[in-house]
Coordinates of C-alpha atoms and ligand atoms in Angstrom, one line a residue:
M255 CA 45.6 94.0 146.4
S256 CA 45.7 90.7 148.1
A257 CA 45.4 88.9 144.7
Q258 CA 48.4 90.9 143.4
R259 CA 50.5 90.0 146.4
D260 CA 49.6 86.3 146.0
M261 CA 50.8 86.5 142.3
K262 CA 54.1 87.9 143.4
E263 CA 54.6 85.3 146.0
K264 CA 53.8 82.5 143.5
N265 CA 56.2 83.9 140.8
P266 CA 57.8 80.6 139.6
W267 CA 61.2 82.2 138.9
H268 CA 61.5 82.9 142.6
T269 CA 61.7 79.2 143.5
P270 CA 64.9 78.1 145.3
V271 CA 65.9 75.7 142.4
T272 CA 66.0 78.5 139.8
I273 CA 67.7 80.9 142.1
I274 CA 70.4 78.3 142.8
F275 CA 70.9 77.6 139.1
S276 CA 71.1 81.2 138.2
V277 CA 73.7 81.9 140.9
I278 CA 75.8 78.9 139.8
G279 CA 75.4 80.1 136.2
V280 CA 76.6 83.6 137.0
I281 CA 79.5 82.4 139.1
A282 CA 80.6 80.0 136.3
I283 CA 80.5 82.7 133.6
V284 CA 82.4 85.2 135.8
A285 CA 85.0 82.5 136.6
L286 CA 85.4 81.6 133.0
V287 CA 85.9 85.2 131.9
T288 CA 88.3 85.9 134.8
V289 CA 90.4 82.8 133.9
A290 CA 90.5 83.8 130.2
V291 CA 91.5 87.4 131.0
L292 CA 94.1 86.5 133.6
Q293 CA 95.6 83.8 131.3
N294 CA 95.9 86.3 128.4
R295 CA 97.2 89.2 130.6
P296 CA 100.6 90.3 129.3
L297 CA 103.3 89.1 131.7
P298 CA 106.2 91.4 132.7
Q299 CA 108.8 90.6 130.0
K300 CA 112.2 89.2 131.0
Y301 CA 115.0 89.7 128.5
K302 CA 118.3 88.1 127.6
Y303 CA 121.2 90.1 126.0
G304 CA 124.1 89.7 123.7
I305 CA 126.8 92.2 122.7
V306 CA 128.8 92.3 119.5
L307 CA 131.6 94.7 118.7
D308 CA 132.1 95.4 115.0
A309 CA 135.8 96.3 114.6
G310 CA 135.7 97.8 111.1
S311 CA 138.6 99.3 109.2
S312 CA 137.5 102.9 109.9
H313 CA 135.8 102.6 113.3
T314 CA 134.4 100.2 115.9
A315 CA 130.8 100.1 117.0
L316 CA 129.2 98.2 119.8
Y317 CA 125.7 96.7 119.5
I318 CA 123.5 95.3 122.3
Y319 CA 120.7 92.9 121.3
E320 CA 117.9 91.7 123.5
W321 CA 115.2 89.0 123.2
P322 CA 112.5 87.6 125.4
A323 CA 114.1 85.2 127.9
E324 CA 111.4 82.5 127.4
K325 CA 111.3 82.3 123.6
D326 CA 114.8 82.2 122.1
N327 CA 113.7 80.8 118.8
N328 CA 111.1 83.1 117.6
T329 CA 111.8 84.9 114.3
G330 CA 112.3 88.6 114.5
R331 CA 112.3 88.6 118.3
V332 CA 115.9 89.6 118.7
E333 CA 116.2 93.4 118.5
Q334 CA 119.0 96.0 118.8
T335 CA 118.5 97.9 122.0
L336 CA 121.7 100.1 122.0
S337 CA 124.5 101.0 119.6
C338 CA 127.6 102.9 120.6
K339 CA 130.2 104.4 118.3
V340 CA 133.7 104.0 119.7
D341 CA 135.7 107.3 119.5
G342 CA 138.7 107.3 117.3
P343 CA 139.7 105.1 114.3
G344 CA 139.4 101.4 113.7
I345 CA 141.6 99.0 115.9
S346 CA 143.9 98.2 112.9
S347 CA 145.1 101.9 113.1
Y348 CA 146.6 101.2 116.6
A349 CA 149.3 98.8 115.2
S350 CA 152.1 101.0 116.7
A351 CA 150.4 101.4 120.1
P352 CA 148.1 98.4 120.6
W353 CA 147.1 99.2 124.2
K354 CA 145.3 102.3 122.9
A355 CA 143.1 99.9 120.8
G356 CA 141.9 98.3 124.1
K357 CA 141.5 101.6 125.9
S358 CA 139.4 103.0 123.0
L359 CA 136.7 100.4 123.6
T360 CA 136.1 101.0 127.3
K361 CA 133.7 103.9 127.1
C362 CA 131.2 101.9 125.0
L363 CA 131.6 98.9 127.3
E364 CA 130.8 101.1 130.3
Q365 CA 127.6 102.1 128.5
A366 CA 126.8 98.4 128.0
R367 CA 127.4 97.7 131.7
Q368 CA 124.8 100.3 132.5
K369 CA 122.3 99.1 129.9
V370 CA 122.3 95.3 130.7
P371 CA 120.7 94.5 134.1
V372 CA 123.3 93.5 136.6
K373 CA 121.9 90.0 137.2
R374 CA 122.3 89.3 133.4
H375 CA 125.9 90.5 133.1
S376 CA 127.7 87.2 133.6
E377 CA 125.4 85.3 131.2
T378 CA 125.6 87.9 128.4
P379 CA 127.9 86.8 125.6
L380 CA 130.3 89.4 124.3
Y381 CA 131.9 89.0 120.9
L382 CA 134.4 91.1 118.9
G383 CA 134.6 90.5 115.1
A384 CA 137.2 92.4 113.1
T385 CA 136.8 92.9 109.3
A386 CA 138.9 94.1 106.4
G387 CA 141.1 96.6 108.3
M388 CA 142.5 93.8 110.5
R389 CA 142.6 91.4 107.4
L390 CA 145.0 93.9 105.8
L391 CA 147.1 94.4 108.9
N392 CA 147.3 90.7 109.3
L393 CA 148.6 90.4 105.7
E394 CA 151.0 93.3 106.2
D395 CA 152.3 92.5 109.7
S396 CA 150.8 89.5 111.5
S397 CA 152.6 90.1 114.8
A398 CA 151.2 93.6 115.0
S399 CA 147.7 92.2 114.4
T400 CA 148.3 89.6 117.2
K401 CA 149.3 92.4 119.6
V402 CA 146.3 94.4 118.8
F403 CA 144.0 91.4 119.5
Q404 CA 145.9 90.7 122.8
A405 CA 145.3 94.4 123.9
V406 CA 141.7 94.2 122.9
E407 CA 141.1 90.9 124.6
E408 CA 142.7 92.2 127.8
A409 CA 140.4 95.2 127.8
L410 CA 137.3 93.2 127.2
Q411 CA 138.0 90.6 129.9
K412 CA 137.9 93.4 132.5
F413 CA 134.1 93.7 132.0
P414 CA 131.6 91.4 133.8
F415 CA 130.2 89.9 130.5
S416 CA 130.8 86.4 129.2
F417 CA 133.6 87.2 126.7
Q418 CA 133.6 84.8 123.8
G419 CA 136.7 85.9 122.0
A420 CA 138.0 88.4 119.4
R421 CA 138.8 87.3 115.9
I422 CA 138.9 88.3 112.2
L423 CA 135.9 87.3 110.2
S424 CA 136.5 85.8 106.8
G425 CA 135.1 87.7 103.8
Q426 CA 132.5 84.9 103.3
E427 CA 131.4 85.1 106.9
E428 CA 131.0 88.9 106.7
G429 CA 128.9 88.6 103.5
A430 CA 126.8 85.7 104.7
F431 CA 126.0 87.1 108.2
G432 CA 125.0 90.4 106.6
W433 CA 122.6 88.4 104.4
V434 CA 121.2 86.5 107.5
T435 CA 120.7 89.8 109.4
V436 CA 118.7 91.4 106.6
N437 CA 116.5 88.4 106.0
Y438 CA 116.0 87.6 109.7
L439 CA 114.9 91.2 110.4
D440 CA 112.6 91.2 107.4
D441 CA 111.0 87.9 108.7
R442 CA 111.8 86.3 105.4
L443 CA 113.5 83.1 106.8
E444 CA 110.8 81.6 109.0
Q445 CA 108.1 82.5 106.6
N446 CA 110.1 81.0 103.7
L447 CA 109.6 84.2 101.5
Q448 CA 111.9 85.2 98.7
T449 CA 115.1 86.4 100.2
R450 CA 116.8 89.8 99.8
G451 CA 120.4 89.9 98.6
A452 CA 122.8 91.9 100.8
L453 CA 125.3 94.6 99.5
D454 CA 127.7 95.9 102.2
L455 CA 130.2 98.6 101.4
G456 CA 132.9 99.1 104.0
G457 CA 136.1 101.2 104.0
A458 CA 138.4 98.3 103.1
S459 CA 136.2 95.6 101.6
T460 CA 132.8 95.2 100.0
Q461 CA 130.5 92.2 100.0
I462 CA 127.8 90.9 97.7
S463 CA 125.5 88.0 98.8
F464 CA 122.4 86.6 97.3
V465 CA 120.5 83.4 96.4
S466 CA 120.3 82.7 92.7
D467 CA 118.4 79.8 91.0
N468 CA 121.4 79.1 88.7
F469 CA 123.9 78.8 91.6
D470 CA 124.4 75.6 93.6
G471 CA 128.1 76.1 94.5
S472 CA 129.5 73.7 91.9
D473 CA 130.9 76.4 89.6
S474 CA 132.7 78.2 92.4
P475 CA 132.8 76.4 95.8
D476 CA 134.7 79.3 97.4
N477 CA 131.6 81.6 96.9
A478 CA 129.1 79.1 98.3
V479 CA 127.6 79.1 101.8
A480 CA 124.9 76.6 102.6
F481 CA 122.4 77.2 105.3
R482 CA 119.5 75.2 106.7
L483 CA 117.3 77.6 108.5
Y484 CA 113.8 76.9 109.8
G485 CA 113.6 73.8 107.7
N486 CA 114.6 75.5 104.5
D487 CA 117.9 75.0 102.5
Y488 CA 119.6 78.1 101.1
N489 CA 122.6 78.0 98.7
L490 CA 124.0 81.4 99.2
Y491 CA 126.4 83.1 96.7
T492 CA 128.7 85.4 98.5
H493 CA 131.9 87.3 97.7
S494 CA 134.0 89.8 99.5
F495 CA 136.3 92.0 97.5
L496 CA 139.3 93.0 99.7
C497 CA 140.6 96.5 98.8
Y498 CA 137.3 97.5 97.2
G499 CA 135.8 99.2 100.2
K500 CA 135.4 102.9 99.5
D501 CA 138.6 104.1 101.3
Q502 CA 140.9 101.6 99.7
A503 CA 139.2 102.1 96.3
L504 CA 139.9 105.8 96.7
R505 CA 143.6 105.0 97.3
K506 CA 143.7 102.7 94.3
T507 CA 142.0 105.3 92.1
L508 CA 144.5 107.9 93.3
A509 CA 147.4 105.5 92.8
Q510 CA 146.2 105.0 89.2
Q511 CA 146.8 108.7 88.6
T512 CA 150.2 108.8 90.3
K513 CA 152.1 106.1 88.4
S514 CA 154.8 108.5 87.4
G515 CA 154.9 110.2 90.8
P516 CA 153.9 113.7 89.7
G517 CA 154.0 116.7 92.0
T518 CA 150.3 117.5 91.3
I519 CA 147.4 115.2 90.6
L520 CA 144.4 116.8 88.8
D521 CA 141.6 114.6 90.2
P522 CA 138.2 114.5 88.4
C523 CA 136.7 112.8 91.5
F524 CA 137.2 115.9 93.7
H525 CA 135.4 119.3 93.5
P526 CA 136.9 122.1 91.5
G527 CA 138.8 124.4 93.9
Y528 CA 139.7 121.6 96.2
T529 CA 143.4 121.5 96.8
E530 CA 145.4 119.7 99.5
T531 CA 149.0 118.7 100.0
K532 CA 149.2 115.0 100.8
N533 CA 152.0 112.6 101.6
Y534 CA 152.9 109.9 99.1
S535 CA 153.7 107.6 101.9
V536 CA 150.2 107.8 103.4
L537 CA 148.7 107.0 100.0
Y538 CA 150.8 103.9 99.5
D539 CA 150.7 102.7 103.1
S540 CA 148.4 99.8 102.4
P541 CA 148.9 96.3 100.9
C542 CA 146.1 97.3 98.4
V543 CA 148.4 99.8 96.6
S544 CA 151.9 99.3 98.0
D545 CA 153.1 97.5 94.8
R546 CA 152.3 100.6 92.7
K547 CA 154.5 103.0 94.6
P548 CA 156.3 105.1 91.9
Q549 CA 160.1 105.1 92.0
G550 CA 161.7 108.4 93.0
A551 CA 158.5 110.2 93.8
P552 CA 158.6 113.4 95.8
A553 CA 157.6 113.1 99.5
T554 CA 154.3 115.0 98.9
F555 CA 151.9 115.7 96.1
N556 CA 149.3 118.3 95.4
H557 CA 145.8 116.9 95.2
T558 CA 143.7 119.2 93.2
G559 CA 140.0 118.7 92.3
K560 CA 138.7 119.0 88.7
G561 CA 135.0 117.9 89.4
N562 CA 134.2 115.8 86.3
F563 CA 131.9 112.8 86.8
S564 CA 132.5 111.0 83.5
R565 CA 136.2 111.4 83.7
C566 CA 136.1 110.2 87.3
Q567 CA 134.1 107.2 86.2
E568 CA 136.9 106.5 83.7
V569 CA 139.6 106.4 86.3
V570 CA 137.5 104.4 88.8
K571 CA 136.8 101.8 86.1
R572 CA 140.5 101.3 85.7
I573 CA 140.8 99.8 89.2
F574 CA 138.6 96.9 88.0
N575 CA 139.8 94.1 85.7
F576 CA 137.0 93.2 83.3
T577 CA 139.1 91.4 80.7
E578 CA 139.5 87.9 82.1
C579 CA 136.9 85.4 83.2
K580 CA 137.3 81.7 83.4
Y581 CA 133.7 81.0 84.3
S582 CA 130.4 81.4 82.4
Q583 CA 130.1 84.9 83.9
C584 CA 132.0 87.1 86.2
S585 CA 131.6 90.4 88.1
F586 CA 135.2 91.6 87.9
N587 CA 138.8 90.5 88.8
E588 CA 138.0 87.0 87.5
V589 CA 135.4 86.4 90.2
F590 CA 132.5 84.2 89.3
Q591 CA 129.0 85.8 89.8
P592 CA 125.7 84.1 89.0
R593 CA 122.8 86.0 87.4
L594 CA 121.5 88.7 89.8
Q595 CA 118.2 87.7 91.3
G596 CA 115.6 89.2 93.6
P597 CA 115.5 92.3 95.7
F598 CA 118.7 93.7 97.3
G599 CA 119.4 95.7 100.5
A600 CA 122.5 98.0 100.3
F601 CA 123.8 99.2 103.6
S602 CA 126.7 100.7 105.5
A603 CA 128.6 103.2 103.3
Y604 CA 126.2 102.5 100.4
Y605 CA 123.5 104.1 102.6
F606 CA 125.7 106.9 104.1
V607 CA 126.8 108.1 100.7
M608 CA 123.5 107.8 98.8
N609 CA 121.6 109.3 101.7
F610 CA 124.0 112.3 101.7
L611 CA 123.5 112.7 97.9
N612 CA 119.7 112.4 98.2
L613 CA 119.8 109.3 95.9
T614 CA 118.4 106.6 98.1
D615 CA 115.2 106.5 96.0
T616 CA 116.0 103.9 93.4
S617 CA 112.9 104.7 91.4
I618 CA 115.1 107.6 90.2
P619 CA 116.4 106.3 86.8
L620 CA 120.1 105.6 86.5
E621 CA 120.5 108.3 83.9
V622 CA 119.1 110.8 86.3
V623 CA 121.4 109.5 89.1
T624 CA 124.4 110.1 86.8
E625 CA 123.1 113.6 85.8
R626 CA 122.8 114.6 89.4
L627 CA 126.2 113.2 90.3
S628 CA 127.7 115.1 87.4
R629 CA 126.2 118.3 88.6
Y630 CA 127.3 117.6 92.2
C631 CA 130.9 116.8 91.3
A632 CA 131.1 120.0 89.2
T633 CA 130.0 122.1 92.2
P634 CA 132.9 124.3 93.4
W635 CA 134.4 123.1 96.7
N636 CA 133.7 126.4 98.5
Q637 CA 130.1 126.2 97.6
V638 CA 129.9 122.6 98.8
K639 CA 131.4 123.6 102.1
E640 CA 129.0 126.5 102.5
Q641 CA 126.0 124.3 101.7
H642 CA 126.9 121.6 104.3
P643 CA 128.5 123.4 107.3
G644 CA 127.9 120.6 109.8
V645 CA 129.5 117.7 107.7
K646 CA 132.9 116.3 108.5
L647 CA 135.3 117.8 105.8
K648 CA 136.9 114.4 105.1
Y649 CA 133.6 112.8 104.3
L650 CA 132.4 116.0 102.4
A651 CA 135.4 116.1 100.2
E652 CA 134.9 112.4 99.2
Y653 CA 131.2 112.2 98.4
C654 CA 131.7 112.9 94.7
F655 CA 134.3 110.1 94.5
S656 CA 132.2 107.8 96.7
G657 CA 128.9 108.3 94.7
T658 CA 130.8 107.7 91.4
Y659 CA 132.4 104.6 92.9
I660 CA 129.1 103.2 94.1
V661 CA 127.4 103.7 90.7
T662 CA 130.4 102.2 88.9
L663 CA 130.7 99.2 91.3
L664 CA 127.0 98.4 91.0
T665 CA 126.6 98.8 87.2
K666 CA 130.0 97.9 85.8
G667 CA 131.2 95.7 88.6
Y668 CA 128.1 93.7 89.6
N669 CA 126.2 94.3 86.3
F670 CA 123.1 96.0 87.7
T671 CA 121.2 97.6 84.8
S672 CA 118.4 100.2 84.5
E673 CA 115.9 97.3 84.8
N674 CA 117.1 95.8 88.0
Y675 CA 118.6 98.9 89.7
P676 CA 115.1 99.7 91.2
N677 CA 115.4 96.2 93.0
I678 CA 118.0 97.8 95.3
K679 CA 116.9 99.4 98.5
F680 CA 119.4 101.6 100.3
I681 CA 118.8 100.9 104.0
K682 CA 120.3 101.8 107.3
K683 CA 118.0 100.1 109.8
I684 CA 115.3 97.4 109.6
K685 CA 112.8 97.6 112.4
G686 CA 115.1 99.6 114.6
S687 CA 118.2 97.3 114.2
D688 CA 121.2 98.3 112.0
A689 CA 121.7 96.3 108.8
G690 CA 125.2 94.7 109.0
W691 CA 126.9 91.4 109.8
T692 CA 126.8 91.7 113.6
L693 CA 123.2 90.4 114.3
G694 CA 123.6 87.4 112.0
Y695 CA 127.0 86.6 113.6
M696 CA 125.4 86.6 117.1
L697 CA 122.3 84.6 116.0
N698 CA 124.7 82.0 114.5
L699 CA 127.0 81.7 117.5
T700 CA 124.1 81.5 120.0
N701 CA 122.3 78.9 117.8
M702 CA 119.3 81.2 117.9
I703 CA 118.0 80.3 114.4
P704 CA 117.0 76.6 114.4
A705 CA 117.8 74.4 111.4
E706 CA 114.3 72.9 111.6
A707 CA 111.0 74.8 111.8
P708 CA 109.7 74.5 115.4
D709 CA 106.3 72.6 115.8
S710 CA 103.6 74.9 116.8
P711 CA 100.1 74.1 118.3
P712 CA 97.3 74.1 115.7
L713 CA 95.5 77.1 117.2
P714 CA 96.9 80.4 118.5
Y715 CA 96.5 80.8 122.2
A716 CA 93.7 83.5 122.1
G717 CA 91.7 81.4 119.6
Y718 CA 92.0 78.4 121.9
V719 CA 90.7 80.4 124.9
S720 CA 87.8 81.8 122.9
I721 CA 86.7 78.3 121.7
V722 CA 86.9 76.8 125.1
T723 CA 84.8 79.7 126.5
V724 CA 82.1 79.3 123.9
I725 CA 81.9 75.5 124.3
A726 CA 81.7 75.9 128.1
L727 CA 78.8 78.4 127.7
L728 CA 77.0 76.1 125.3
L729 CA 77.4 73.2 127.8
F730 CA 76.1 75.3 130.6
V731 CA 72.9 76.3 128.6
L732 CA 72.4 72.6 127.7
F733 CA 72.7 71.6 131.3
I734 CA 70.1 74.2 132.3
F735 CA 67.8 72.8 129.6
S736 CA 68.4 69.3 130.7
L737 CA 67.0 70.2 134.1
R738 CA 63.8 71.4 132.5
P739 CA 61.6 68.7 134.2
L740 CA 62.5 70.2 137.5
W741 CA 61.6 73.7 136.4
P742 CA 58.6 75.1 138.3
R743 CA 55.5 75.3 136.2
C744 CA 54.6 78.7 135.1
S745 CA 51.1 79.5 133.7
K746 CA 50.4 82.5 131.5
H747 CA 47.2 83.2 133.4
P748 CA 47.8 82.4 137.0
Q749 CA 44.6 81.5 138.7
I750 CA 43.5 83.8 141.4
I751 CA 42.3 81.8 144.3
Ligands
LIG271 O1 128.6 109.4 107.8 C1 129.3 108.8 107.0 N1 129.5 109.3 105.7 C2 130.2 108.7 104.8 N2 130.9 107.6 105.0 C3 130.7 107.0 106.3 C4 130.0 107.6 107.3 N3 130.1 106.8 108.4 C5 130.8 105.8 108.1 N4 131.3 105.9 106.8 C6 132.1 105.1 106.0 O2 131.6 103.7 106.0 C7 132.7 102.8 105.9 C8 132.6 101.8 107.0 O3 133.6 100.9 106.8 P1 134.1 99.9 108.0 O4 134.8 100.7 109.0 O5 132.9 99.1 108.5 O6 135.1 99.1 107.2 P2 135.2 97.5 106.8 O7 133.8 97.0 106.8 O8 135.8 97.5 105.4 O9 136.1 96.9 107.8 C9 134.0 103.7 105.9 O10 134.4 103.9 104.6 C10 133.5 105.0 106.6 O11 134.3 106.0 106.2
LIG272 CA1 131.9 97.1 107.9

């Protein structure tokens, strides 16, 4: 008994030196782990905001973007946090009562006021960009367009945001910023990956933008936009076709068929059984078709559907001019276009129409697409209405035309073939943000995409913390071993005294 007690008392690990070392060691390890954990703990995120109003020809939409307040320059960090569709038509439709254009925006701006934290209101930039509807109004009646802008500005200034102005975007800007949006959201810019071309179909204009190896801008400077983003140079080809958005294209196609001002138009682009009385003046009330107005036409015409895809494609083709091209190659209307290259994203009305027609899957061969469209166009109007009770009648009546127009524009206009048609992806959103020009426009105006790639530390933060922890532990073990001479001697067979 007494021998055993003596052994316990003499246990060398129970000497003051080892106890002190062990305590210090445990404290050091706990402190290290605590510091590493605390340092890596996610901090409550603070956000900044930006608001863009897209004043399109058919309607206006408001988008709010947010991004972490500390890191403005990180790719893919700016996200759409709210979108609001303004009630009523596009602002260009208010030419005869401009104040209504301003008033129409207030509901969505109220929503924005609720969404953005009050303390951020005054620093949140607010932009309004108008596209082809206002371009056309400006061509037609520039003083009416000025009045609409005055009314809109007055309305926007009443909100607590930092209003940065309302203006018409050029066609090049609209195309180029759509391309920036798509590639920014796909993280293709900072990572210097192959870029995705952008196809935007609006109501009054349509844009095509892509990077092609055989395009440096020298052939056609008007179609060139140069960007330096994250240290990479891009020579972007872009073209906007005014009057080739789907609503103006429909007018042009109808106008083709009304040259002699008949009382009835038998239209292959509308379903059989569709019949409406329409005003000639409404049809020709646009600079896209006004010059074609037939002399001595009656006030109204009878618009009757015939539902025939191939005949519809024939009349649609007639709104394009394919005969002349003064460059090495053209799309249509004597517009230069380099060889198509890379993947493409098609958004806005491209998506709405192809999604309605169940044709967003581009692995469906083009022949099958046309077969399905033929069948759809030939479906009687009553049956179409029965099958889609919730769909707005104006959209529903036009999907046969719109689908035919999209296929014709892509294949005959831009020269997509069966081989490269699958390179197109019909998209609405990318990672929660709508595809469109608005995000690219805001990123550009807030200088959020740097021209040069930012320098980054050689190690990611978590890697750095782990390495420091391992090295500290190794040093600690070395330190303990360096004190070995001070360690109390410990014999395997303690002598019993
Ligand atoms: O749900 C839908 N179904 C079909 N078309 C739609 C739908 N929502 C919007 N659109 C169409 O998308 C187009 C949007 O054009 P926008 O108003 O942006 O004109 P813009 O870009 O030429 O100025 C319009 O032709 C509009 O009718
Ligand atoms: Ca648009």
